[in-house]
Amino acid sequence: MNYVGLAGRDLLRNPLRLTLTILAGAVGVTAFIFLSTVVDLFYYNARAAQVDRLIVRNKVSFTQPLPLSYYARIAALPGVTSVTHQEWFGGTLGDTQKDFFANFAIDPHTFLDVFPEYLVPPQQLAAFRGDPCGALVGERLARRFGWKVGDRVTLKGQIYPGDWTFNVRGIYTGARPGVDTTALLFGYRCLNESDRLTEARKDQVGIYAVRVDDPARSAGVAAAIDHLFDNSPYPTKTESEKAFQLGFVAMSSAIVTAVRVVSSVILLIILLVIGNTLAMGVRERTRDIATLRAMGFRPRTVVALVLSESAVIGLCSAALGATAAPLLVGVFAKLIASRFGPMPDHLTRGHTLWVSALAAVMVALLAGVGPALRAVRLPVAEGLRKVA
Amino acid sequence: MVPLFYNARSLWARRLSTGLTVVGLGLVVFVFAAVLMLANGIESALASGGDPSNVVVLRKGATSELVSGMERDAVRILTTDPQVASGPDGTPLVSGERVVLLTLPSGRTQAMNTSARGISAESFAARPEVQLVSGRRPRPGTNEVVLGRSLVGTSPEATLGGELRFAQQRWPVVGVFAARGGAFESEVWADALRLGTAFGRDDFSSAVVRLRSPADVDAFVKRVEANPRFTLEARPEPTYWADQASGLAAFIRVLGLFVSFVFSLGAVLGAMITMYAQVATRVAELGMLRAVGFRRRSVLASVVVESAMLGTAGGVLGALGALATRWIHIRTLNFQTFAAVSFGFSPTPAILLGALLFGTAMGLLGGLLPALRASRLSILDALRA
């Protein structure tokens, strides 16, 4: 009998225990992947951020407006290739935030220059540009509410009182998987030229998004923009899109940390369960192991046998867990979608799956070290004498 | 019945695997209890920011003070309502307030959004739970601010005697206040007019109205909504703050219970592995028990009880661990208001009891199948083993 056969026999010595251990490991791996995906969710926007984009916001806070007149002054700066502005509208479908989704007032003519990853068919884009109250709807959002081109959508303004009706002129898709297609974008003129807006609130925008010609110069361009408005009543803070998004993650860091801590606890639990099983197995096989050693097998062969056992358990758990995790993530995304807006497709990244599977196998191997050492440390004579 | 003493001894006899199982179960119970305590902490932090006699008045349809707005005249009209309580000097306790978001520099994470509340003369009187801890109240018409207790030290200048800088102005800190651990403790309070001017807003965002008794609240809410002179809506203050917390609390609760559920499956399997092993190594012993006259169901109960003991031990360990987290304070972004909120893990007897029961239940479930196997052993085979 070769080593593989021997290891196989050892593994199948107690099939029930093996099954339970693998299941327990798989459950742990599933939970670990699930939590990693939740952490990913926080970084989702930051990951989609482009290096050549800057976000200009009011220095006081991003809820304070900036004047529309900054547009031309930013566009004229050297290194700036295009500028667009957007304003968080914060409308809801009903009276509550139960069906939350993001909605922005954007500049129809410059938006796609700065955000080329949003794809709109040319005719739809032309129709959108031609209608002051036209709207572009992300394909996932359109799917969620069954909206088609030509539909009328009425939002209740939270920040801008009243009912606002927009005509869906186009459905946009993402050029790559990371693009958020769950938002509604409508023309800024519809908002700004409405007679419901008081004089004091006209010609204000939320943020400017700026594209620079060379990402290496973006720090310089950002400094130039802030310098330009330093002594105005509306000073700005300009940072890369990534830094802007990471700012939100940083503010939620306590939660992200908590989730990471729980992830480590999970690895610890997998370690305990697998370690426990292996220790039992080794204890039961004390006499077999002593016999092997009495026959002249080297300690390292015995160690290898125990470790290969734990590696197989780890691999099986990882495979099972990685299969089950995306399902769990899907259920979770559905549960929180009503409050935080629809979640992007394919939340679980392949990268996360690989890293988690690898972590599981490593943890399993680690769990095997104790029992393996125990197996070889015992004097052969004592092992042979021992009953049960 | 097989005496419990026997089970305790047999668990002790296999200290290593018992210990590992208990620690595993304990970790699961820990996560379960800690999550419930955290969600409870957020809810109590935000919901206790409210007095049952108080009503928050917002523009109709606005979900939070930050996005709401109302005319100064409307605040004046509210003061004429007969049920409004009066302050010590006889003025009606209606306070127009302006809430804005500011970004303060903070320690390692570079910036934190903080709510600033522009207050009127009545703001303190209308909220008896808000008490100065040190310093004094800001004088009207100046840039002086008072800080909520949990903001102290979160930003370099956020201390008594420090000077905040925002909106291109300096704001000296003259006092620190407490609010029974409520959401106000995460706010900066400044004069409403000065704050409004600095932020280019001359209207109020909301009004807080103190009524003579909590019993008047419902009628007042109806009167506000029926009043044709404005389009406002009123909400009891505790309800308003509970709503502000609901998103974050629900997120943590859903996330936590999801994880606890998945975890508990793993832990039940772990307990099962241990108990199967216990049964397998004790076949002769169990056969002996049967031979001396214990019934099948006694053996079954004995194994289940032993497993439940494991679970309870894990529950105690986990609950104790979770209790230790009450000294940790968390400061994070509330996605609903975009402002930071501070809260802690707040344990309740119900959560701790729930944790113990959760642990015991996991043990019971894990022990059930092994116990069945143990009770089905035939005496003869068992003794021969």
PDB file of C-alpha atoms in Angstrom, chain A residues 148-238:
ATOM      1  CA  LYS A 148     -38.619  51.651 -19.923  1.00  0.00           C
ATOM      2  CA  VAL A 149     -37.618  54.512 -22.175  1.00  0.00           C
ATOM      3  CA  GLY A 150     -40.592  56.875 -22.396  1.00  0.00           C
ATOM      4  CA  ASP A 151     -41.846  56.218 -18.861  1.00  0.00           C
ATOM      5  CA  ARG A 152     -42.461  59.073 -16.472  1.00  0.00           C
ATOM      6  CA  VAL A 153     -41.028  58.827 -12.989  1.00  0.00           C
ATOM      7  CA  THR A 154     -42.174  61.062 -10.150  1.00  0.00           C
ATOM      8  CA  LEU A 155     -39.892  61.569  -7.183  1.00  0.00           C
ATOM      9  CA  LYS A 156     -40.688  63.292  -3.916  1.00  0.00           C
ATOM     10  CA  GLY A 157     -37.959  65.760  -3.134  1.00  0.00           C
ATOM     11  CA  GLN A 158     -36.409  65.587   0.317  1.00  0.00           C
ATOM     12  CA  ILE A 159     -34.056  68.515  -0.127  1.00  0.00           C
ATOM     13  CA  TYR A 160     -36.101  70.148  -2.882  1.00  0.00           C
ATOM     14  CA  PRO A 161     -39.731  70.100  -1.737  1.00  0.00           C
ATOM     15  CA  GLY A 162     -42.524  68.831  -3.932  1.00  0.00           C
ATOM     16  CA  ASP A 163     -43.093  66.227  -6.621  1.00  0.00           C
ATOM     17  CA  TRP A 164     -40.696  66.187  -9.538  1.00  0.00           C
ATOM     18  CA  THR A 165     -41.524  64.305 -12.697  1.00  0.00           C
ATOM     19  CA  PHE A 166     -38.816  63.133 -15.072  1.00  0.00           C
ATOM     20  CA  ASN A 167     -39.074  61.480 -18.469  1.00  0.00           C
ATOM     21  CA  VAL A 168     -36.945  58.390 -18.852  1.00  0.00           C
ATOM     22  CA  ARG A 169     -34.977  59.091 -22.061  1.00  0.00           C
ATOM     23  CA  GLY A 170     -32.358  56.398 -21.810  1.00  0.00           C
ATOM     24  CA  ILE A 171     -31.071  53.373 -19.961  1.00  0.00           C
ATOM     25  CA  TYR A 172     -27.350  53.395 -19.262  1.00  0.00           C
ATOM     26  CA  THR A 173     -25.087  50.414 -18.837  1.00  0.00           C
ATOM     27  CA  GLY A 174     -21.602  50.117 -17.436  1.00  0.00           C
ATOM     28  CA  ALA A 175     -18.534  49.742 -19.631  1.00  0.00           C
ATOM     29  CA  ARG A 176     -17.038  47.373 -17.047  1.00  0.00           C
ATOM     30  CA  PRO A 177     -18.457  45.267 -14.217  1.00  0.00           C
ATOM     31  CA  GLY A 178     -17.679  47.743 -11.409  1.00  0.00           C
ATOM     32  CA  VAL A 179     -19.853  50.586 -12.716  1.00  0.00           C
ATOM     33  CA  ASP A 180     -22.850  51.466 -10.565  1.00  0.00           C
ATOM     34  CA  THR A 181     -25.983  51.087 -12.664  1.00  0.00           C
ATOM     35  CA  THR A 182     -28.448  51.683  -9.855  1.00  0.00           C
ATOM     36  CA  ALA A 183     -28.774  55.469 -10.074  1.00  0.00           C
ATOM     37  CA  LEU A 184     -31.138  57.890 -11.759  1.00  0.00           C
ATOM     38  CA  LEU A 185     -29.514  60.904 -13.442  1.00  0.00           C
ATOM     39  CA  PHE A 186     -31.504  63.861 -14.676  1.00  0.00           C
ATOM     40  CA  GLY A 187     -30.754  67.202 -16.287  1.00  0.00           C
ATOM     41  CA  TYR A 188     -29.589  69.981 -13.995  1.00  0.00           C
ATOM     42  CA  ARG A 189     -31.695  72.573 -15.821  1.00  0.00           C
ATOM     43  CA  CYS A 190     -34.876  70.853 -14.702  1.00  0.00           C
ATOM     44  CA  LEU A 191     -33.887  71.618 -11.129  1.00  0.00           C
ATOM     45  CA  ASN A 192     -32.149  74.953 -11.540  1.00  0.00           C
ATOM     46  CA  GLU A 193     -34.742  76.578 -13.777  1.00  0.00           C
ATOM     47  CA  SER A 194     -37.699  75.426 -11.746  1.00  0.00           C
ATOM     48  CA  ASP A 195     -39.704  78.280 -10.265  1.00  0.00           C
ATOM     49  CA  ARG A 196     -39.985  76.258  -7.062  1.00  0.00           C
ATOM     50  CA  LEU A 197     -36.352  77.007  -6.275  1.00  0.00           C
ATOM     51  CA  THR A 198     -35.779  80.149  -4.210  1.00  0.00           C
ATOM     52  CA  GLU A 199     -33.384  82.738  -5.625  1.00  0.00           C
ATOM     53  CA  ALA A 200     -30.821  81.902  -2.934  1.00  0.00           C
ATOM     54  CA  ARG A 201     -30.635  78.286  -4.028  1.00  0.00           C
ATOM     55  CA  LYS A 202     -30.258  78.873  -7.754  1.00  0.00           C
ATOM     56  CA  ASP A 203     -27.001  78.295  -9.619  1.00  0.00           C
ATOM     57  CA  GLN A 204     -25.591  76.025  -6.962  1.00  0.00           C
ATOM     58  CA  VAL A 205     -24.119  72.581  -7.495  1.00  0.00           C
ATOM     59  CA  GLY A 206     -23.033  69.846  -5.109  1.00  0.00           C
ATOM     60  CA  ILE A 207     -19.659  68.790  -6.416  1.00  0.00           C
ATOM     61  CA  TYR A 208     -17.521  69.149  -9.502  1.00  0.00           C
ATOM     62  CA  ALA A 209     -15.842  66.149 -11.071  1.00  0.00           C
ATOM     63  CA  VAL A 210     -12.695  67.006 -12.982  1.00  0.00           C
ATOM     64  CA  ARG A 211     -10.697  64.913 -15.407  1.00  0.00           C
ATOM     65  CA  VAL A 212      -7.011  65.635 -15.704  1.00  0.00           C
ATOM     66  CA  ASP A 213      -4.780  64.904 -18.679  1.00  0.00           C
ATOM     67  CA  ASP A 214      -2.068  63.182 -16.668  1.00  0.00           C
ATOM     68  CA  PRO A 215      -2.836  61.279 -13.439  1.00  0.00           C
ATOM     69  CA  ALA A 216       0.680  62.051 -12.220  1.00  0.00           C
ATOM     70  CA  ARG A 217      -0.174  65.743 -12.148  1.00  0.00           C
ATOM     71  CA  SER A 218      -3.494  65.357 -10.354  1.00  0.00           C
ATOM     72  CA  ALA A 219      -2.106  66.460  -6.977  1.00  0.00           C
ATOM     73  CA  GLY A 220      -0.865  69.689  -8.583  1.00  0.00           C
ATOM     74  CA  VAL A 221      -4.172  70.331 -10.341  1.00  0.00           C
ATOM     75  CA  ALA A 222      -6.061  69.697  -7.069  1.00  0.00           C
ATOM     76  CA  ALA A 223      -3.867  72.196  -5.250  1.00  0.00           C
ATOM     77  CA  ALA A 224      -4.384  74.727  -8.061  1.00  0.00           C
ATOM     78  CA  ILE A 225      -8.174  74.410  -7.823  1.00  0.00           C
ATOM     79  CA  ASP A 226      -8.190  74.838  -4.035  1.00  0.00           C
ATOM     80  CA  HIS A 227      -5.808  77.782  -4.316  1.00  0.00           C
ATOM     81  CA  LEU A 228      -8.110  79.454  -6.830  1.00  0.00           C
ATOM     82  CA  PHE A 229     -11.015  79.579  -4.364  1.00  0.00           C
ATOM     83  CA  ASP A 230      -9.060  79.869  -1.132  1.00  0.00           C
ATOM     84  CA  ASN A 231     -10.298  83.340  -0.267  1.00  0.00           C
ATOM     85  CA  SER A 232     -13.788  83.101  -1.668  1.00  0.00           C
ATOM     86  CA  PRO A 233     -16.898  82.578   0.480  1.00  0.00           C
ATOM     87  CA  TYR A 234     -16.985  78.996  -0.847  1.00  0.00           C
ATOM     88  CA  PRO A 235     -13.514  77.477  -0.416  1.00  0.00           C
ATOM     89  CA  THR A 236     -13.083  74.042  -1.940  1.00  0.00           C
ATOM     90  CA  LYS A 237     -11.455  70.781  -1.058  1.00  0.00           C
ATOM     91  CA  THR A 238     -10.235  68.805  -4.036  1.00  0.00           C
TER      92      THR A 238
END
